[in-house]
Every structure is written in C-alpha cells, then in structure tokens.
Amino acid sequence: MKGQQKKKRSSLSIQALSKFFREHDHVIKEGLIALLICATGDLIAGIILGRMTFFLETFPGLLVVIPGAIGMRGNIFGSFASRLSTNLHIGLISPRFEFSDDLNSNIFSSFVLTLVLSIFLGIVAKIFCLLLRYPSMDLIDFILICTIAGLISNIIMLPITMFISFKSFEHGWDPDNITSPIIAAFGDLFTLPAIILSIFVLKALDVNFIIKDMVLGIILLSVLIGFIYCYRFSDESRTILKQSTPILLLCSFLGGSAGGILNSSVETLLSNPSLLTLLPLFSGESGSLISILGARLSSALHSGLVEPFSKPEGEALHNFGICYIFALVVFPLIGILAEASSISFGTVGVGFDKIVEISGLAGFILVSIMVFVVYYISIISYKNNLDPDNIVIPISTSITDSISSLILISVSLLLLHVLI
C-alpha cells in the first residue's frame, strides 16, 4: 500500500514538473538564449578585466569603481528597457519605432540619469577609499573617469536598448525575457573599454591641472542644466527622475560597497586570474537573471497576473522556479568558461572542478536570497503607487552586485582555503 502511494506521489510530481515545463517552455528557451548571449558579453568583459592588471595597479582605487559602473549601466538601461517593454505591452509606445513624447521622455531621462549617477559614483568611490584607507586617485580623477565613461556608454547603449526592445517585440518575443539580460551584457561589454578609453582621455587632460578643472566645471554645469531641463520636459520624465534618482543614488552606493569588497581582496584576485575573469561573468549573469525576474514580476503586476500578496504564490512561484532552472544551467557553465579562458591565455587557473563548485554554489545561494528580495521590492513599490519598472531592477540588481561579490569571494575562500 505504501509502495503504491509513493508511486502515485512520484507520478504526480513528474506530471506536475512536465506540465510546468510545457507551460513555460517559451520563457525558459527565450531566457536561456538571452543569458547565454549575455554570458558571451560577460566573458569578453571578464577577459578584459583579467588583462587590466596594469590599469588596476597604476590607478589605485579603480577596482572600487568597476562594479558600480557595470551595475549602473544595467540599472539605468535595464529600467529603460523594462519601461519600454511595459509601454509596448500596454500600447503606450508604438512597436513601429516612432518617436513620441513617452519615448523621448524615456530617452532624455536615461541619458541624464547616467551622467548624474556617474558623478555620484566617482564621489562614492573616493569616499570608500578614504574610509577603508585604500590607496586611491584624486577625487577629480574619479569623477572624470566615471563621467567620460558614462557619456561613452550613453552614446552606445541608448540606441542598442531601443533596437533590442523594439525588434524583440516585433518578432513576437517577450521583451521581459530578452532585453534585460542582453542589454546588461552589452553594458558589461562596453563599460570596461569605456573606462579604459576615459583613462586615456584623462591622461590627455593631465598636461595642465587648470584644463582638468575647467573640463570638470563644464561637465558639472552641463549635467545640472540637463537635469533641470529633463525634469521640466514632461510629466513622464519628471516621474522617472523623481522615482529613479534616489533609488539609483542608493544603488551607486551599493555598487561602491561591492567595489570596496573586491578591492579588499585585490591580491587574491590578481593572483588567481580565473577568479578575476569569473567576476564579471558571475556578476553579469546574476544581475541579468534577477532582472528577468524583476521585469516579469513588474509586467505581471501591471497586467494583474500577479497579485501583491504578502506570501508569493501562483505565477510568482512559477517565476521563482524558472530562475532556479536558469541557475542550474548558467552558473556551472560560466565557471567552465572562466577557467577555459584563463588556460587559453596561458595563465594558471584553479581547476575546472573547483571553479564549477565555486560558481554553482555561489549562484544557488545568491538566487535563493534574491528571488524573495525581488518579489518583496516589487509588491512594496506597487502597493505604494511607485512604478516597479523604475524601482525593482535598479534596487535588485544593485543588491545583487553587492552580495554577489561578497558571496563569490566568500565561497572562493571557503573552497580554496588551501590555495589562497
């Protein structure tokens, strides 16, 4: 009798699992494709970071900036993409890529927010270096590197975000599953080269301290004028700035804390190139995975598929399950990619078995925490009449960036205690 009951339960579990995959197969396929594309961009970013040891040693404190800069691109343009996705779903923006007041407001707001947050990130990075007594550059160098890199990223990321959002919607793909991870991958891919390029611009300005001061003054004045103009441009842009600015300031602070965590372990990272390569991969894939969840919950709350209950249920739990499926595939894979790239460049890695353990365990811990964080951020913002598109992705990905660095380094120290 007991054997028959066990068989029935097992059969029901298999049927439920099979039904779950049938119902969500398109979401899983689209999300995995997007995350794998994202992994390619993150791998290139990881390889670049692994080769940036000269810049990290020559410009002390630069590592404090990098997680915040990468996270900021994902936060701003991920939110931009999420708003476009929601507006496309409910018909406020035409899928034929026609400029309108709503679209223009989103474009101007994203551009201004990038520059405002770049200035703030430079200040936060310097403060962290002073508080933690890290060797560091001058404040003006931090601000110029961040803002020049932000301007370069704006020029690249705004058209890419719009192109991906509109094309995915046009081809019948759900932008919530596609845009956030792919845009995050492009953000990760272009952020580090933008930072390197900004360093060369800084060196060109270094011929005279008066020139640097003048450039900084022009940047600060231009950003202030741009913020005021954007705030007055439309109700939509005003709402975006009012809701996003304080959240993104908090996110920049969290990004700076992630950089502080990394900088405290800089010797460990520099002596283990595969871990240095894994960092952008792990952070980028974690942020992309969480941004998929955030975008889907945001759209589901707007459309009524998810109710803002205190305990997640129904469609919300289904989205949690999808995240775990993504995690089971993605995190071991990026560990393999990081180790393989280190070996291909002739550097000693930590071993495929160890790095898969590190990435897989750290990823499982991270997802287990973040699915609940994202859910409660979503429902709290929705209940307080705040647009989740402006709140959820920036906060959740910033928390992800901060704790992903901490979890990855902690798991690495735990599993590699003999080696480092």
Short mmCIF file of C-alpha atoms in Angstrom, two decimals:
data_model
loop_
_atom_site.label_atom_id
_atom_site.label_comp_id
_atom_site.label_asym_id
_atom_site.label_seq_id
_atom_site.Cartn_x
_atom_site.Cartn_y
_atom_site.Cartn_z
CA MET A 1 0.00 0.00 0.00
CA LYS A 2 2.80 2.39 0.98
CA GLY A 3 4.65 1.49 -2.21
CA GLN A 4 1.58 2.37 -4.29
CA GLN A 5 1.25 5.75 -2.51
CA LYS A 6 4.92 6.53 -3.20
CA LYS A 7 4.47 5.63 -6.85
CA LYS A 8 1.40 7.87 -7.06
CA ARG A 9 3.26 10.79 -5.46
CA SER A 10 6.23 10.25 -7.74
CA SER A 11 3.95 10.07 -10.78
CA LEU A 12 2.13 13.25 -9.72
CA SER A 13 5.47 15.05 -9.20
CA ILE A 14 6.68 14.04 -12.65
CA GLN A 15 3.36 15.11 -14.20
CA ALA A 16 3.47 18.46 -12.37
CA LEU A 17 7.06 19.04 -13.48
CA SER A 18 6.22 18.09 -17.05
CA LYS A 19 3.21 20.44 -17.02
CA PHE A 20 5.38 23.25 -15.63
CA PHE A 21 7.90 22.86 -18.47
CA ARG A 22 5.14 22.74 -21.08
CA GLU A 23 3.52 25.91 -19.74
CA HIS A 24 6.76 27.86 -19.51
CA ASP A 25 8.90 26.32 -22.24
CA HIS A 26 8.97 29.54 -24.31
CA VAL A 27 10.02 31.58 -21.28
CA ILE A 28 12.79 29.11 -20.41
CA LYS A 29 14.01 28.95 -24.02
CA GLU A 30 13.98 32.71 -24.54
CA GLY A 31 15.59 33.37 -21.15
CA LEU A 32 18.34 30.78 -21.60
CA ILE A 33 19.17 32.07 -25.08
CA ALA A 34 19.37 35.61 -23.71
CA LEU A 35 21.50 34.51 -20.73
CA LEU A 36 23.88 32.56 -22.99
CA ILE A 37 24.25 35.62 -25.22
CA CYS A 38 24.81 37.61 -22.06
CA ALA A 39 27.50 35.12 -20.97
CA THR A 40 29.40 35.82 -24.19
CA GLY A 41 29.50 39.54 -23.47
CA ASP A 42 30.36 38.95 -19.82
CA LEU A 43 33.15 36.57 -20.81
CA ILE A 44 34.72 39.25 -23.01
CA ALA A 45 34.34 41.69 -20.11
CA GLY A 46 35.98 39.13 -17.81
CA ILE A 47 38.88 38.63 -20.21
CA ILE A 48 39.32 42.41 -20.43
CA LEU A 49 39.26 42.70 -16.62
CA GLY A 50 41.74 39.83 -16.36
CA ARG A 51 44.10 41.80 -18.63
CA MET A 52 43.54 45.11 -16.78
CA THR A 53 46.07 44.43 -14.04
CA PHE A 54 48.30 47.30 -15.33
CA PHE A 55 45.44 49.83 -15.02
CA LEU A 56 44.36 48.45 -11.63
CA GLU A 57 47.90 48.86 -10.31
CA THR A 58 48.59 52.25 -11.98
CA PHE A 59 45.27 53.87 -10.99
CA PRO A 60 44.68 52.86 -7.36
CA GLY A 61 41.02 52.64 -6.40
CA LEU A 62 39.89 51.89 -9.95
CA LEU A 63 38.57 48.48 -8.89
CA VAL A 64 36.19 50.25 -6.48
CA VAL A 65 34.58 51.99 -9.48
CA ILE A 66 34.19 48.98 -11.78
CA PRO A 67 31.29 47.05 -10.12
CA GLY A 68 29.34 50.28 -9.61
CA ALA A 69 29.92 51.39 -13.22
CA ILE A 70 28.91 48.00 -14.62
CA GLY A 71 25.89 47.83 -12.31
CA MET A 72 24.83 51.37 -13.18
CA ARG A 73 24.62 50.55 -16.90
CA GLY A 74 22.41 47.56 -16.11
CA ASN A 75 20.29 49.56 -13.66
CA ILE A 76 19.61 52.54 -15.92
CA PHE A 77 19.28 50.79 -19.26
CA GLY A 78 17.62 47.71 -17.73
CA SER A 79 14.97 50.03 -16.27
CA PHE A 80 14.74 51.87 -19.60
CA ALA A 81 14.17 48.54 -21.36
CA SER A 82 11.65 47.44 -18.73
CA ARG A 83 9.66 50.67 -19.19
CA LEU A 84 9.75 50.23 -22.97
CA SER A 85 8.60 46.63 -22.54
CA THR A 86 5.67 47.63 -20.32
CA ASN A 87 4.69 50.51 -22.65
CA LEU A 88 4.87 48.20 -25.66
CA HIS A 89 2.72 45.60 -23.88
CA ILE A 90 0.00 48.10 -22.96
CA GLY A 91 0.20 50.10 -26.21
CA LEU A 92 1.56 53.45 -24.98
CA ILE A 93 4.52 53.18 -27.39
CA SER A 94 4.12 52.10 -31.00
CA PRO A 95 6.09 48.95 -31.95
CA ARG A 96 6.91 50.67 -35.28
CA PHE A 97 9.70 52.65 -33.58
CA GLU A 98 8.12 56.07 -33.91
CA PHE A 99 9.40 58.90 -31.71
CA SER A 100 6.76 60.13 -29.28
CA ASP A 101 6.55 62.11 -26.06
CA ASP A 102 6.68 58.92 -23.98
CA LEU A 103 9.69 57.56 -25.85
CA ASN A 104 11.53 60.90 -25.85
CA SER A 105 10.94 61.29 -22.10
CA ASN A 106 12.46 57.87 -21.51
CA ILE A 107 15.48 58.64 -23.70
CA PHE A 108 16.24 62.02 -22.08
CA SER A 109 15.73 60.64 -18.57
CA SER A 110 18.09 57.71 -19.13
CA PHE A 111 20.77 59.97 -20.63
CA VAL A 112 20.64 62.46 -17.74
CA LEU A 113 20.47 59.77 -15.07
CA THR A 114 23.62 58.11 -16.43
CA LEU A 115 25.63 61.33 -16.09
CA VAL A 116 24.21 62.26 -12.66
CA LEU A 117 24.94 58.78 -11.32
CA SER A 118 28.42 58.78 -12.87
CA ILE A 119 29.35 61.90 -10.89
CA PHE A 120 27.91 60.41 -7.71
CA LEU A 121 29.73 57.09 -8.29
CA GLY A 122 33.07 58.89 -8.58
CA ILE A 123 32.43 60.67 -5.26
CA VAL A 124 31.28 57.45 -3.54
CA ALA A 125 34.35 55.54 -4.78
CA LYS A 126 36.68 58.19 -3.33
CA ILE A 127 34.80 58.19 -0.01
CA PHE A 128 35.06 54.40 0.25
CA CYS A 129 38.78 54.55 -0.46
CA LEU A 130 39.26 57.17 2.26
CA LEU A 131 37.12 55.34 4.83
CA LEU A 132 38.76 51.97 4.16
CA ARG A 133 42.21 53.57 3.80
CA TYR A 134 42.84 52.19 0.32
CA PRO A 135 45.43 53.95 -1.86
CA SER A 136 43.45 55.98 -4.40
CA MET A 137 43.41 58.61 -7.14
CA ASP A 138 42.34 62.22 -6.63
CA LEU A 139 38.59 62.92 -6.46
CA ILE A 140 38.67 64.83 -9.75
CA ASP A 141 40.19 61.79 -11.49
CA PHE A 142 37.45 59.51 -10.14
CA ILE A 143 34.71 61.89 -11.33
CA LEU A 144 36.23 62.45 -14.78
CA ILE A 145 36.80 58.73 -15.40
CA CYS A 146 33.23 57.90 -14.35
CA THR A 147 31.52 60.71 -16.30
CA ILE A 148 33.54 60.31 -19.51
CA ALA A 149 32.89 56.55 -19.40
CA GLY A 150 29.20 57.29 -18.73
CA LEU A 151 28.98 59.60 -21.74
CA ILE A 152 30.60 57.00 -23.99
CA SER A 153 28.24 54.31 -22.68
CA ASN A 154 25.21 56.57 -23.26
CA ILE A 155 26.10 57.06 -26.91
CA ILE A 156 26.37 53.31 -27.38
CA MET A 157 23.70 51.91 -25.05
CA LEU A 158 20.67 54.11 -25.80
CA PRO A 159 20.30 53.03 -29.46
CA ILE A 160 21.17 49.41 -28.62
CA THR A 161 18.49 49.29 -25.89
CA MET A 162 15.81 50.70 -28.19
CA PHE A 163 16.78 48.44 -31.08
CA ILE A 164 16.67 45.26 -28.97
CA SER A 165 13.40 46.21 -27.24
CA PHE A 166 11.53 47.05 -30.44
CA LYS A 167 12.94 44.20 -32.52
CA SER A 168 12.22 41.56 -29.85
CA PHE A 169 8.63 42.81 -29.53
CA GLU A 170 8.27 42.96 -33.34
CA HIS A 171 9.34 39.31 -33.67
CA GLY A 172 6.89 38.14 -31.03
CA TRP A 173 9.42 37.59 -28.25
CA ASP A 174 8.62 38.81 -24.77
CA PRO A 175 10.97 41.76 -24.10
CA ASP A 176 10.89 40.89 -20.38
CA ASN A 177 12.77 37.65 -21.18
CA ILE A 178 15.12 39.11 -23.80
CA THR A 179 16.00 42.76 -23.31
CA SER A 180 17.26 42.94 -19.72
CA PRO A 181 19.95 40.21 -19.96
CA ILE A 182 21.11 41.17 -23.44
CA ILE A 183 21.26 44.86 -22.56
CA ALA A 184 23.11 44.01 -19.35
CA ALA A 185 25.59 42.00 -21.44
CA PHE A 186 26.18 44.96 -23.75
CA GLY A 187 26.54 47.18 -20.70
CA ASP A 188 29.14 44.83 -19.21
CA LEU A 189 30.88 44.54 -22.57
CA PHE A 190 31.19 48.28 -23.22
CA THR A 191 31.71 49.55 -19.67
CA LEU A 192 35.30 48.34 -19.24
CA PRO A 193 36.51 49.58 -22.66
CA ALA A 194 34.72 52.88 -21.91
CA ILE A 195 36.61 53.12 -18.59
CA ILE A 196 39.92 52.37 -20.34
CA LEU A 197 39.16 54.98 -23.01
CA SER A 198 38.23 57.52 -20.32
CA ILE A 199 41.62 56.87 -18.65
CA PHE A 200 43.38 57.78 -21.90
CA VAL A 201 41.25 60.95 -22.14
CA LEU A 202 42.19 61.74 -18.54
CA LYS A 203 45.87 61.32 -19.34
CA ALA A 204 45.48 63.70 -22.29
CA LEU A 205 43.90 66.28 -19.97
CA ASP A 206 46.64 65.79 -17.39
CA VAL A 207 49.03 68.20 -19.13
CA ASN A 208 47.63 71.04 -17.01
CA PHE A 209 45.55 70.93 -13.82
CA ILE A 210 43.64 74.05 -14.96
CA ILE A 211 42.36 72.18 -18.03
CA LYS A 212 41.11 69.32 -15.84
CA ASP A 213 39.36 71.76 -13.52
CA MET A 214 37.73 73.54 -16.48
CA VAL A 215 36.53 70.27 -18.01
CA LEU A 216 35.11 69.16 -14.66
CA GLY A 217 33.33 72.51 -14.25
CA ILE A 218 31.81 72.28 -17.74
CA ILE A 219 30.64 68.71 -17.06
CA LEU A 220 29.04 69.59 -13.72
CA LEU A 221 27.26 72.64 -15.14
CA SER A 222 26.04 70.74 -18.22
CA VAL A 223 24.68 67.87 -16.12
CA LEU A 224 22.86 70.30 -13.81
CA ILE A 225 21.26 72.14 -16.75
CA GLY A 226 20.36 68.82 -18.39
CA PHE A 227 18.72 67.54 -15.20
CA ILE A 228 16.60 70.68 -14.81
CA TYR A 229 15.58 70.63 -18.49
CA CYS A 230 14.66 66.94 -18.33
CA TYR A 231 12.69 67.46 -15.10
CA ARG A 232 10.59 70.11 -16.83
CA PHE A 233 10.33 68.29 -20.17
CA SER A 234 7.21 66.23 -19.39
CA ASP A 235 5.24 64.58 -16.60
CA GLU A 236 6.72 61.22 -17.64
CA SER A 237 10.33 62.40 -17.42
CA ARG A 238 9.60 64.16 -14.11
CA THR A 239 8.14 60.94 -12.68
CA ILE A 240 11.11 58.90 -13.87
CA LEU A 241 13.63 61.33 -12.35
CA LYS A 242 11.71 61.68 -9.07
CA GLN A 243 11.33 57.92 -8.60
CA SER A 244 14.61 56.77 -10.10
CA THR A 245 17.16 59.31 -8.82
CA PRO A 246 17.03 58.44 -5.08
CA ILE A 247 16.88 54.73 -5.87
CA LEU A 248 19.84 54.93 -8.26
CA LEU A 249 21.83 57.00 -5.77
CA LEU A 250 21.33 54.19 -3.29
CA CYS A 251 22.32 51.71 -6.00
CA SER A 252 25.54 53.61 -6.70
CA PHE A 253 26.34 53.45 -3.01
CA LEU A 254 25.75 49.69 -3.05
CA GLY A 255 27.90 49.41 -6.19
CA GLY A 256 30.68 51.28 -4.42
CA SER A 257 30.41 48.88 -1.49
CA ALA A 258 30.74 45.96 -3.92
CA GLY A 259 33.88 47.61 -5.29
CA GLY A 260 35.16 48.03 -1.74
CA ILE A 261 34.66 44.31 -1.12
CA LEU A 262 36.57 43.48 -4.29
CA ASN A 263 39.36 45.91 -3.52
CA SER A 264 39.85 44.32 -0.09
CA SER A 265 40.63 41.03 -1.90
CA VAL A 266 42.58 42.53 -4.79
CA GLU A 267 45.73 40.49 -4.07
CA THR A 268 43.73 37.25 -4.11
CA LEU A 269 42.05 38.21 -7.38
CA LEU A 270 45.28 39.30 -9.08
CA SER A 271 46.96 36.03 -8.08
CA ASN A 272 44.04 33.92 -9.42
CA PRO A 273 43.26 35.15 -12.96
CA SER A 274 40.36 32.74 -13.46
CA LEU A 275 38.57 34.26 -10.44
CA LEU A 276 39.19 37.75 -11.84
CA THR A 277 37.71 36.59 -15.16
CA LEU A 278 34.80 34.94 -13.35
CA LEU A 279 33.82 38.17 -11.53
CA PRO A 280 32.13 39.99 -14.45
CA LEU A 281 30.62 36.71 -15.63
CA PHE A 282 29.15 35.91 -12.23
CA SER A 283 28.01 39.45 -11.51
CA GLY A 284 26.63 39.96 -15.02
CA GLU A 285 24.74 36.66 -15.20
CA SER A 286 23.39 37.13 -11.67
CA GLY A 287 22.17 40.64 -12.49
CA SER A 288 20.66 39.50 -15.79
CA LEU A 289 18.87 36.55 -14.22
CA ILE A 290 17.46 38.74 -11.45
CA SER A 291 16.50 41.49 -13.91
CA ILE A 292 14.48 38.91 -15.91
CA LEU A 293 12.59 38.08 -12.73
CA GLY A 294 12.15 41.77 -11.89
CA ALA A 295 10.90 42.66 -15.38
CA ARG A 296 8.49 39.70 -15.45
CA LEU A 297 7.07 40.49 -12.00
CA SER A 298 6.71 44.16 -12.94
CA SER A 299 4.75 43.36 -16.10
CA ALA A 300 2.71 40.70 -14.25
CA LEU A 301 1.74 43.19 -11.53
CA HIS A 302 0.71 45.76 -14.17
CA SER A 303 -1.36 43.18 -16.06
CA GLY A 304 -2.88 41.51 -12.97
CA LEU A 305 -1.23 38.09 -13.43
CA VAL A 306 0.49 38.51 -10.05
CA GLU A 307 -1.35 39.90 -7.02
CA PRO A 308 0.71 41.82 -4.42
CA PHE A 309 0.17 39.26 -1.65
CA SER A 310 2.45 39.10 1.41
CA LYS A 311 3.24 35.48 0.53
CA PRO A 312 4.30 34.66 -3.06
CA GLU A 313 2.02 32.22 -4.84
CA GLY A 314 0.84 31.15 -8.28
CA GLU A 315 2.61 32.91 -11.13
CA ALA A 316 5.17 34.43 -8.76
CA LEU A 317 6.28 30.96 -7.61
CA HIS A 318 6.42 29.81 -11.22
CA ASN A 319 8.85 32.65 -11.92
CA PHE A 320 10.96 31.56 -8.93
CA GLY A 321 11.13 28.07 -10.42
CA ILE A 322 12.22 29.45 -13.78
CA CYS A 323 15.05 31.33 -12.02
CA TYR A 324 16.33 28.11 -10.43
CA ILE A 325 16.28 26.35 -13.81
CA PHE A 326 18.33 29.20 -15.27
CA ALA A 327 20.75 28.99 -12.33
CA LEU A 328 21.30 25.24 -12.74
CA VAL A 329 22.38 25.76 -16.34
CA VAL A 330 24.13 29.13 -16.26
CA PHE A 331 26.35 29.18 -13.17
CA PRO A 332 28.29 25.94 -13.78
CA LEU A 333 28.69 27.00 -17.43
CA ILE A 334 30.25 30.38 -16.62
CA GLY A 335 32.70 28.68 -14.26
CA ILE A 336 33.84 26.47 -17.14
CA LEU A 337 34.10 29.49 -19.45
CA ALA A 338 36.21 31.45 -16.93
CA GLU A 339 38.64 28.57 -16.37
CA ALA A 340 38.89 27.76 -20.08
CA SER A 341 39.66 31.38 -20.98
CA SER A 342 42.41 31.54 -18.33
CA ILE A 343 44.01 28.36 -19.68
CA SER A 344 43.74 29.61 -23.28
CA PHE A 345 45.71 32.74 -22.31
CA GLY A 346 48.41 30.65 -20.66
CA THR A 347 47.61 31.52 -17.04
CA VAL A 348 47.19 29.07 -14.19
CA GLY A 349 43.57 28.56 -13.16
CA VAL A 350 42.10 26.97 -10.05
CA GLY A 351 40.85 23.85 -11.85
CA PHE A 352 37.57 23.09 -13.60
CA ASP A 353 36.16 21.10 -10.68
CA LYS A 354 36.85 23.86 -8.14
CA ILE A 355 35.61 26.74 -10.25
CA VAL A 356 32.38 24.91 -11.15
CA GLU A 357 31.84 24.24 -7.43
CA ILE A 358 32.52 27.90 -6.60
CA SER A 359 30.28 29.32 -9.31
CA GLY A 360 27.48 26.79 -8.85
CA LEU A 361 27.30 27.04 -5.05
CA ALA A 362 27.62 30.84 -5.02
CA GLY A 363 24.93 31.11 -7.70
CA PHE A 364 22.50 28.85 -5.84
CA ILE A 365 22.96 30.83 -2.61
CA LEU A 366 22.50 34.13 -4.46
CA VAL A 367 19.31 33.09 -6.29
CA SER A 368 17.80 31.66 -3.08
CA ILE A 369 18.18 35.07 -1.44
CA MET A 370 17.32 37.31 -4.37
CA VAL A 371 14.04 35.74 -5.55
CA PHE A 372 12.42 36.84 -2.29
CA VAL A 373 14.17 40.22 -2.27
CA VAL A 374 12.92 40.97 -5.79
CA TYR A 375 9.40 39.80 -5.02
CA TYR A 376 9.02 41.97 -1.93
CA ILE A 377 10.60 45.00 -3.59
CA SER A 378 8.10 44.55 -6.44
CA ILE A 379 4.99 44.30 -4.29
CA ILE A 380 6.04 47.06 -1.86
CA SER A 381 6.69 49.51 -4.71
CA TYR A 382 3.42 48.51 -6.41
CA LYS A 383 1.41 48.94 -3.19
CA ASN A 384 2.92 52.39 -2.68
CA ASN A 385 1.92 53.53 -6.20
CA LEU A 386 5.52 53.53 -7.40
CA ASP A 387 6.20 52.14 -10.87
CA PRO A 388 8.06 48.82 -10.37
CA ASP A 389 9.83 49.45 -13.71
CA ASN A 390 11.67 52.38 -12.07
CA ILE A 391 12.29 50.65 -8.74
CA VAL A 392 12.68 46.89 -8.97
CA ILE A 393 15.51 46.38 -11.46
CA PRO A 394 17.80 49.13 -10.12
CA ILE A 395 17.49 48.10 -6.47
CA SER A 396 17.50 44.35 -7.04
CA THR A 397 20.46 44.36 -9.45
CA SER A 398 22.44 46.68 -7.16
CA ILE A 399 21.82 44.42 -4.18
CA THR A 400 22.74 41.51 -6.45
CA ASP A 401 26.01 43.21 -7.47
CA SER A 402 26.91 43.87 -3.83
CA ILE A 403 26.10 40.49 -2.37
CA SER A 404 27.27 38.56 -5.48
CA SER A 405 30.80 39.90 -4.94
CA LEU A 406 30.63 39.03 -1.24
CA ILE A 407 29.16 35.56 -1.84
CA LEU A 408 31.57 34.71 -4.66
CA ILE A 409 34.67 35.77 -2.70
CA SER A 410 33.42 34.05 0.49
CA VAL A 411 32.71 30.78 -1.34
CA SER A 412 36.09 31.04 -3.13
CA LEU A 413 37.92 31.49 0.19
CA LEU A 414 35.95 28.61 1.69
CA LEU A 415 36.58 26.15 -1.15
CA LEU A 416 40.14 27.27 -2.00
CA HIS A 417 41.42 27.73 1.55
CA VAL A 418 44.46 25.62 0.80
CA LEU A 419 45.33 27.54 -2.36
CA ILE A 420 44.91 31.17 -1.32
#
